[in-house]
Short mmCIF file of C-alpha atoms and ligand atoms in Angstrom, two decimals:
data_model
loop_
_atom_site.label_atom_id
_atom_site.label_comp_id
_atom_site.label_asym_id
_atom_site.label_seq_id
_atom_site.Cartn_x
_atom_site.Cartn_y
_atom_site.Cartn_z
CA MET A 120 -13.91 -12.54 22.91
CA GLY A 121 -17.07 -12.55 20.80
CA GLY A 122 -18.57 -15.94 21.70
CA THR A 123 -17.96 -18.42 18.87
CA GLU A 124 -14.15 -18.59 19.20
CA GLN A 125 -14.22 -21.65 21.45
CA GLU A 126 -16.33 -23.60 18.95
CA TYR A 127 -13.67 -23.14 16.27
CA VAL A 128 -10.92 -23.98 18.76
CA ARG A 129 -12.86 -27.10 19.81
CA GLU A 130 -13.11 -28.13 16.13
CA ALA A 131 -9.32 -27.92 15.96
CA PHE A 132 -9.03 -30.23 18.99
CA ASP A 133 -11.79 -32.63 17.83
CA SER A 134 -10.18 -33.02 14.41
CA ASN A 135 -6.67 -33.10 15.93
CA TRP A 136 -5.48 -30.26 13.70
CA ILE A 137 -3.07 -28.87 16.30
CA ALA A 138 -0.50 -27.55 13.84
CA PRO A 139 0.55 -24.45 11.92
CA LEU A 140 -1.91 -25.44 9.18
CA GLY A 141 -5.45 -26.78 8.96
CA PRO A 142 -9.08 -25.80 8.29
CA ASN A 143 -9.11 -22.85 10.70
CA VAL A 144 -6.07 -21.26 9.05
CA ASN A 145 -7.76 -21.58 5.64
CA GLY A 146 -11.09 -20.40 7.07
CA PHE A 147 -9.53 -17.39 8.80
CA GLU A 148 -7.71 -16.39 5.61
CA LYS A 149 -10.96 -16.68 3.63
CA ALA A 150 -12.81 -14.54 6.23
CA ILE A 151 -10.11 -11.83 6.04
CA GLU A 152 -10.14 -11.90 2.23
CA THR A 153 -13.93 -11.54 2.15
CA PHE A 154 -13.88 -8.72 4.70
CA VAL A 155 -11.21 -6.59 3.02
CA GLY A 156 -12.40 -7.37 -0.53
CA GLY A 157 -10.58 -6.37 -3.70
CA ASP A 158 -9.15 -9.70 -4.87
CA ILE A 159 -6.73 -9.98 -1.98
CA HIS A 160 -4.82 -13.07 -0.87
CA ALA A 161 -4.16 -13.33 2.88
CA ALA A 162 -1.41 -15.41 4.53
CA CYS A 163 -1.91 -15.86 8.28
CA LEU A 164 1.33 -15.67 10.27
CA SER A 165 2.56 -15.75 13.84
CA SER A 166 2.66 -11.95 14.20
CA GLY A 167 2.40 -8.64 12.40
CA THR A 168 6.14 -8.26 12.86
CA ALA A 169 6.70 -11.56 11.01
CA ALA A 170 4.42 -10.29 8.22
CA LEU A 171 6.50 -7.11 7.89
CA HIS A 172 9.70 -9.15 7.86
CA LEU A 173 8.40 -11.38 5.04
CA ALA A 174 6.97 -8.38 3.14
CA LEU A 175 10.40 -6.74 3.03
CA GLU A 176 12.05 -10.01 2.07
CA LEU A 177 9.54 -10.51 -0.78
CA LEU A 178 10.47 -7.03 -2.03
CA GLY A 179 14.14 -8.02 -2.07
CA VAL A 180 15.35 -5.93 0.86
CA GLY A 181 18.78 -7.12 1.99
CA PRO A 182 22.06 -6.11 3.63
CA GLY A 183 23.14 -2.53 2.88
CA ASP A 184 19.73 -1.44 1.51
CA GLU A 185 17.80 1.54 2.79
CA VAL A 186 14.09 1.46 3.62
CA LEU A 187 12.03 4.61 4.21
CA CYS A 188 9.84 4.25 7.27
CA GLN A 189 7.31 6.43 9.06
CA SER A 190 9.02 7.66 12.23
CA PHE A 191 5.84 8.11 14.26
CA THR A 192 4.97 4.45 14.88
CA PHE A 193 5.58 1.40 17.06
CA SER A 194 9.09 -0.08 16.85
CA ALA A 195 7.76 -3.24 15.17
CA SER A 196 7.29 -1.21 11.95
CA ALA A 197 11.04 -0.60 11.76
CA ASN A 198 12.70 -3.59 13.44
CA PRO A 199 12.28 -5.98 10.46
CA ILE A 200 14.39 -3.57 8.36
CA ALA A 201 17.24 -4.24 10.78
CA TYR A 202 16.56 -8.02 10.78
CA LEU A 203 17.46 -7.99 7.07
CA GLY A 204 20.67 -6.02 7.57
CA ALA A 205 19.16 -2.94 5.93
CA THR A 206 19.03 0.61 7.33
CA PRO A 207 15.83 2.46 8.15
CA VAL A 208 15.54 6.07 7.01
CA PHE A 209 12.86 7.74 9.10
CA VAL A 210 10.33 10.22 7.76
CA ASP A 211 8.26 12.50 9.99
CA SER A 212 4.48 13.00 9.94
CA GLU A 213 1.97 15.50 8.61
CA PRO A 214 -0.47 17.18 11.01
CA GLU A 215 -3.61 16.09 9.03
CA THR A 216 -3.36 12.33 9.69
CA TRP A 217 -0.32 12.13 12.00
CA ASN A 218 1.10 9.71 9.42
CA ILE A 219 4.02 9.91 6.98
CA SER A 220 4.27 13.36 5.37
CA PRO A 221 4.13 13.12 1.55
CA ALA A 222 6.22 16.30 1.16
CA LEU A 223 8.93 15.05 3.48
CA LEU A 224 8.84 11.59 1.91
CA GLU A 225 9.61 13.06 -1.50
CA GLU A 226 12.37 15.23 -0.05
CA ALA A 227 13.88 12.15 1.61
CA ILE A 228 13.76 10.16 -1.64
CA GLN A 229 15.41 12.96 -3.61
CA THR A 230 18.17 13.36 -1.03
CA ARG A 231 18.82 9.62 -0.84
CA LEU A 232 18.97 9.42 -4.65
CA LYS A 233 21.63 12.15 -4.63
CA THR A 234 23.76 10.04 -2.29
CA GLY A 235 23.53 7.35 -4.97
CA LYS A 236 21.27 5.01 -3.04
CA LYS A 237 17.70 4.28 -4.12
CA PRO A 238 15.47 3.26 -1.19
CA LYS A 239 14.16 -0.29 -1.61
CA ALA A 240 10.72 0.25 -0.02
CA ILE A 241 8.47 2.70 1.83
CA ILE A 242 6.77 1.62 5.06
CA ALA A 243 3.68 3.76 5.70
CA VAL A 244 1.52 3.26 8.79
CA HIS A 245 -2.17 3.91 9.55
CA LEU A 246 -1.44 4.94 13.13
CA TYR A 247 -4.24 4.52 15.67
CA GLY A 248 -6.41 3.37 12.74
CA MET A 249 -6.29 6.69 10.85
CA PRO A 250 -5.50 6.08 7.17
CA TYR A 251 -2.37 7.76 5.82
CA GLN A 252 -2.78 9.89 2.67
CA HIS A 253 -2.69 6.97 0.31
CA SER A 254 -3.24 8.87 -2.97
CA ALA A 255 -0.34 11.24 -2.33
CA ILE A 256 1.98 8.46 -1.11
CA ARG A 257 1.01 6.22 -4.04
CA GLU A 258 1.78 8.98 -6.51
CA ILE A 259 5.27 9.52 -5.07
CA ALA A 260 5.92 5.78 -4.87
CA GLU A 261 5.00 5.39 -8.54
CA LYS A 262 6.99 8.44 -9.63
CA TYR A 263 10.17 6.93 -8.16
CA SER A 264 9.17 3.24 -8.62
CA ILE A 265 9.51 2.33 -4.96
CA PRO A 266 7.07 -0.27 -3.54
CA VAL A 267 4.92 0.54 -0.51
CA VAL A 268 4.55 -1.76 2.49
CA GLU A 269 1.33 -0.79 4.23
CA ASP A 270 1.49 -1.31 7.99
CA SER A 271 -2.20 -1.76 8.77
CA ALA A 272 -1.57 -3.43 12.14
CA GLU A 273 -3.79 -0.88 13.90
CA ALA A 274 -6.25 -0.28 11.07
CA LEU A 275 -8.29 -3.42 10.34
CA GLY A 276 -11.79 -2.05 9.65
CA SER A 277 -10.54 1.37 8.49
CA THR A 278 -11.05 2.44 4.89
CA TYR A 279 -9.57 5.03 2.52
CA LYS A 280 -11.88 6.30 -0.23
CA GLY A 281 -13.97 3.18 0.36
CA GLN A 282 -11.08 0.73 0.06
CA SER A 283 -10.04 -1.41 3.05
CA CYS A 284 -6.83 -0.51 4.81
CA GLY A 285 -4.41 -3.39 4.36
CA THR A 286 -5.19 -3.59 0.62
CA LEU A 287 -3.72 -0.24 -0.44
CA GLY A 288 -0.01 -0.98 -0.53
CA ASP A 289 1.99 -3.34 -2.74
CA ILE A 290 1.93 -5.54 0.36
CA GLY A 291 -0.20 -4.92 3.46
CA ILE A 292 0.12 -6.36 6.92
CA LEU A 293 -2.31 -6.89 9.82
CA SER A 294 -1.73 -7.72 13.49
CA PHE A 295 -3.88 -9.82 15.81
CA ASN A 296 -1.80 -9.14 18.90
CA GLY A 297 -3.65 -8.97 22.22
CA ASN A 298 -4.00 -5.18 22.13
CA LYS A 299 -5.37 -4.86 18.59
CA ILE A 300 -8.99 -4.37 17.51
CA ILE A 301 -9.40 -8.14 17.11
CA THR A 302 -6.95 -10.65 18.50
CA THR A 303 -5.80 -14.25 18.30
CA SER A 304 -3.65 -13.60 21.42
CA GLY A 305 -0.75 -13.23 18.99
CA GLY A 306 -0.81 -13.34 15.21
CA GLY A 307 -0.67 -11.41 11.97
CA ALA A 308 -1.34 -11.58 8.27
CA LEU A 309 0.29 -10.57 5.01
CA LEU A 310 -2.08 -9.25 2.33
CA THR A 311 -1.28 -9.10 -1.37
CA ARG A 312 -3.01 -9.01 -4.75
CA HIS A 313 -0.41 -11.42 -6.16
CA ALA A 314 -1.23 -15.11 -5.60
CA GLU A 315 2.45 -16.03 -6.11
CA TRP A 316 3.56 -13.61 -3.36
CA LYS A 317 1.17 -15.24 -0.92
CA GLU A 318 2.53 -18.64 -1.92
CA LYS A 319 6.09 -17.43 -1.40
CA ALA A 320 5.17 -15.93 2.00
CA VAL A 321 3.66 -19.26 3.09
CA PHE A 322 6.72 -21.11 1.75
CA LEU A 323 9.14 -18.86 3.67
CA SER A 324 6.98 -18.98 6.82
CA THR A 325 7.06 -22.80 6.91
CA GLN A 326 10.85 -23.27 6.82
CA ALA A 327 11.19 -22.97 3.03
CA ARG A 328 10.86 -26.65 2.22
CA ASP A 329 11.50 -27.57 -1.40
CA VAL A 330 9.15 -30.05 -3.05
CA ALA A 331 10.80 -33.39 -2.25
CA PRO A 332 9.96 -36.53 -0.21
CA HIS A 333 12.85 -35.68 2.14
CA TYR A 334 13.64 -32.37 3.81
CA GLN A 335 15.42 -30.22 1.27
CA HIS A 336 16.07 -26.48 1.38
CA SER A 337 17.35 -24.02 -1.19
CA HIS A 338 16.38 -20.94 0.86
CA ILE A 339 16.66 -19.81 4.47
CA GLY A 340 13.18 -20.16 5.93
CA TYR A 341 11.30 -19.05 9.03
CA ASN A 342 8.83 -20.61 11.45
CA TYR A 343 6.21 -17.88 11.04
CA ARG A 344 2.95 -19.67 10.12
CA MET A 345 -0.13 -19.22 12.30
CA SER A 346 -1.30 -22.10 14.44
CA ASN A 347 -4.63 -23.74 13.55
CA VAL A 348 -5.71 -23.32 17.19
CA LEU A 349 -5.16 -19.56 17.15
CA ALA A 350 -6.73 -19.23 13.70
CA GLY A 351 -9.88 -20.68 15.32
CA ILE A 352 -9.93 -17.69 17.66
CA GLY A 353 -9.44 -15.45 14.62
CA ARG A 354 -12.47 -16.94 12.81
CA GLY A 355 -14.64 -16.17 15.82
CA GLN A 356 -13.20 -12.66 16.11
CA MET A 357 -13.96 -11.86 12.47
CA GLU A 358 -17.66 -12.36 13.26
CA VAL A 359 -17.57 -9.47 15.75
CA LEU A 360 -15.15 -7.15 13.92
CA PRO A 361 -17.89 -4.73 12.73
CA GLU A 362 -19.18 -4.50 16.32
CA ARG A 363 -15.67 -3.80 17.58
CA VAL A 364 -15.21 -1.00 15.06
CA ALA A 365 -18.57 0.48 16.07
CA ALA A 366 -17.62 0.29 19.77
CA ARG A 367 -14.25 2.00 19.21
CA ARG A 368 -15.85 4.72 17.12
CA ARG A 369 -18.48 5.25 19.78
CA ASN A 370 -15.72 5.73 22.39
CA PHE A 371 -14.25 8.44 20.17
CA GLU A 372 -17.61 10.14 19.59
CA VAL A 373 -18.38 10.25 23.32
CA TYR A 374 -14.94 11.60 24.26
CA GLN A 375 -15.00 14.14 21.47
CA SER A 376 -18.52 15.42 22.04
CA GLU A 377 -17.96 15.90 25.76
CA LEU A 378 -14.33 17.01 25.86
CA SER A 379 -13.87 19.15 22.76
CA GLY A 380 -15.61 21.95 24.71
CA VAL A 381 -12.79 21.84 27.26
CA PRO A 382 -10.35 24.62 26.32
CA GLY A 383 -7.13 23.32 24.82
CA LEU A 384 -8.20 19.72 24.15
CA GLU A 385 -8.11 18.67 20.48
CA PHE A 386 -9.16 15.53 18.66
CA LEU A 387 -7.97 14.34 15.24
CA PRO A 388 -10.81 14.64 12.70
CA GLU A 389 -11.13 12.24 9.75
CA PRO A 390 -9.92 13.98 6.57
CA ALA A 391 -12.20 13.66 3.50
CA GLY A 392 -12.20 10.07 2.23
CA ALA A 393 -10.88 8.58 5.48
CA PHE A 394 -12.81 6.24 7.75
CA SER A 395 -10.88 5.32 10.91
CA ASN A 396 -11.62 2.31 13.10
CA ARG A 397 -10.58 4.64 15.96
CA TRP A 398 -8.56 1.78 17.45
CA LEU A 399 -7.45 4.13 20.20
CA THR A 400 -8.95 7.50 21.03
CA THR A 401 -6.14 10.02 21.29
CA VAL A 402 -6.30 13.58 22.56
CA LEU A 403 -3.92 16.51 22.18
CA THR A 404 -3.45 18.68 25.24
CA PRO A 405 -1.98 22.22 25.30
CA SER A 406 1.40 21.15 26.73
CA PHE A 407 3.57 18.31 28.02
CA GLU A 408 2.79 19.48 31.58
CA THR A 409 -0.98 19.30 31.04
CA ARG A 410 -0.62 15.89 29.39
CA GLU A 411 1.25 14.63 32.43
CA ARG A 412 -1.26 16.18 34.85
CA ILE A 413 -4.08 14.29 33.13
CA ARG A 414 -2.13 11.04 32.88
CA LEU A 415 -1.12 11.11 36.55
CA ALA A 416 -4.64 12.07 37.71
CA LEU A 417 -6.02 9.04 35.85
CA GLU A 418 -3.27 6.82 37.23
CA GLU A 419 -4.21 8.00 40.72
CA GLU A 420 -7.66 6.46 40.06
CA ASN A 421 -6.09 3.25 38.76
CA ILE A 422 -6.97 4.15 35.15
CA GLU A 423 -4.26 3.51 32.56
CA SER A 424 -3.60 6.03 29.81
CA ARG A 425 -0.43 6.38 27.75
CA PRO A 426 1.60 8.98 25.88
CA LEU A 427 1.47 8.64 22.08
CA TRP A 428 4.13 6.52 20.35
CA LYS A 429 7.62 7.87 20.82
CA PRO A 430 8.98 8.61 17.32
CA MET A 431 11.60 6.16 16.05
CA HIS A 432 14.13 8.93 15.34
CA LEU A 433 14.11 9.71 19.09
CA GLN A 434 14.65 6.09 20.15
CA PRO A 435 18.09 5.33 21.61
CA VAL A 436 18.38 2.19 19.47
CA PHE A 437 17.97 4.26 16.28
CA SER A 438 20.03 7.27 17.37
CA ALA A 439 22.54 6.86 14.52
CA THR A 440 19.82 6.39 11.87
CA PRO A 441 19.15 9.01 9.17
CA ALA A 442 15.88 10.89 9.65
CA TYR A 443 13.90 13.61 7.87
CA VAL A 444 12.05 15.54 10.56
CA ASN A 445 9.74 18.54 10.76
CA GLY A 446 8.83 18.63 14.46
CA VAL A 447 5.32 17.18 14.02
CA SER A 448 5.82 13.80 15.66
CA GLU A 449 7.94 15.26 18.46
CA ASP A 450 5.13 17.70 19.25
CA LEU A 451 2.51 14.94 19.16
CA PHE A 452 4.64 12.79 21.46
CA SER A 453 5.03 15.63 23.90
CA ARG A 454 1.37 16.74 24.10
CA GLY A 455 -0.68 13.69 23.17
CA LEU A 456 -2.36 11.01 25.23
CA CYS A 457 -4.09 7.71 24.40
CA LEU A 458 -7.28 7.51 26.43
CA PRO A 459 -8.85 4.26 27.66
CA SER A 460 -10.30 2.80 24.45
CA GLY A 461 -11.37 -0.82 25.02
CA SER A 462 -14.32 -2.16 23.04
CA ASN A 463 -16.07 -3.08 26.29
CA LEU A 464 -16.01 0.34 27.98
CA THR A 465 -19.44 1.37 29.30
CA GLU A 466 -20.96 4.86 29.34
CA THR A 467 -20.24 4.89 33.08
CA ASP A 468 -16.57 4.04 32.50
CA LEU A 469 -16.25 6.82 29.92
CA GLU A 470 -18.04 9.31 32.21
CA ARG A 471 -15.62 8.44 34.99
CA VAL A 472 -12.57 9.00 32.78
CA MET A 473 -13.94 12.27 31.42
CA GLY A 474 -14.90 13.48 34.90
CA ILE A 475 -11.30 13.12 36.05
CA ILE A 476 -9.96 14.89 32.96
CA LYS A 477 -12.39 17.80 33.36
CA LYS A 478 -11.61 18.13 37.07
CA THR A 479 -7.86 18.16 36.34
CA LEU A 480 -8.22 21.00 33.85
CA LEU A 481 -10.50 23.20 35.95
C1 LIG B 48 1.18 -4.07 16.75
C2 LIG B 48 1.91 -3.41 15.67
C3 LIG B 48 2.83 -4.09 14.86
C4 LIG B 48 3.31 -5.48 15.14
O1 LIG B 48 2.36 -6.46 15.25
P1 LIG B 48 2.63 -7.75 16.18
O2 LIG B 48 1.52 -8.66 15.76
O3 LIG B 48 2.50 -7.29 17.58
O4 LIG B 48 3.97 -8.27 15.85
C5 LIG B 48 3.40 -3.43 13.80
N1 LIG B 48 3.11 -2.15 13.55
C6 LIG B 48 2.27 -1.43 14.31
C7 LIG B 48 1.99 -0.02 13.95
C8 LIG B 48 1.65 -2.03 15.41
O5 LIG B 48 0.83 -1.32 16.18
#
């Protein structure tokens, strides 16, 4: 926590706004809108997953539809497709950003069109905070008139050609889960340039109540709005977001400058125009065996590290799902490792981690 969170939470208690609405929710939304810029409307929700669910619903995704989705991601990017009775179609990554490959995306669209089914949306992800190639994806999306849902759950504070991640897609989403760069313990937001889409997201997230003195419903709604107590935490967290981004980027710089001299270890550089919040520092090792040697040596010292996300097309739950693959995400999954990346790591902590890695590879 940054320090001022408890004051905002206390305000919620003092004013008795203990509800999924109130001044902190409005204040948190305003703070997000100011931070990301670009005439964006933010709707604070109970999770990033809920935001993705509502984003797809706003775009009209329903039973029998297909949605193109980056395969190399966390399962929460894809699960909401299934909530709506639609089918994910997974698309592999490009080596430059580790995110959705524009070439493969276009191939997938053309193949799906030949089967007579036009995909309803594209879900692209800024994995580990690294922006996907927005210009190329945007161009394809416009060529085929398919809207883009931008999963920016890991990328608050990242920018692409100077524009905030979360504001690039037709709809963007953020997550404030406990492991993200800022947190409300659990929470998320939907970002859109269209005021009426925000209104509709808020309407759906608060049980879809029609305007009437009694409880009347013409739509199926959800209980997805953020609590005013948690939004108080979010307001405090927004005040330290720039510091958090700086801390995560410093972790990366330290790891990279000291470990890139170690034969076989590679770090993902920022392509031109990309600024990553470096949510997690990831490293590529020469082989699965080396990756495991490092991971287990760290574990031996009670230091947690983790393999990169397992691609969705390799997940048992999605084994029957169509996928367009090129081997990139499978290779990353096999050789890559997320290093300790907390915002509060000290130089000494980082030195300790790097010492173990160097010793393992000697
Ligand atoms: C965390 C995360 C989500 C889901 O956010 P929650 O707030 O945990 O529901 C979605 N996509 C990605 C890529 C994530 O990392």
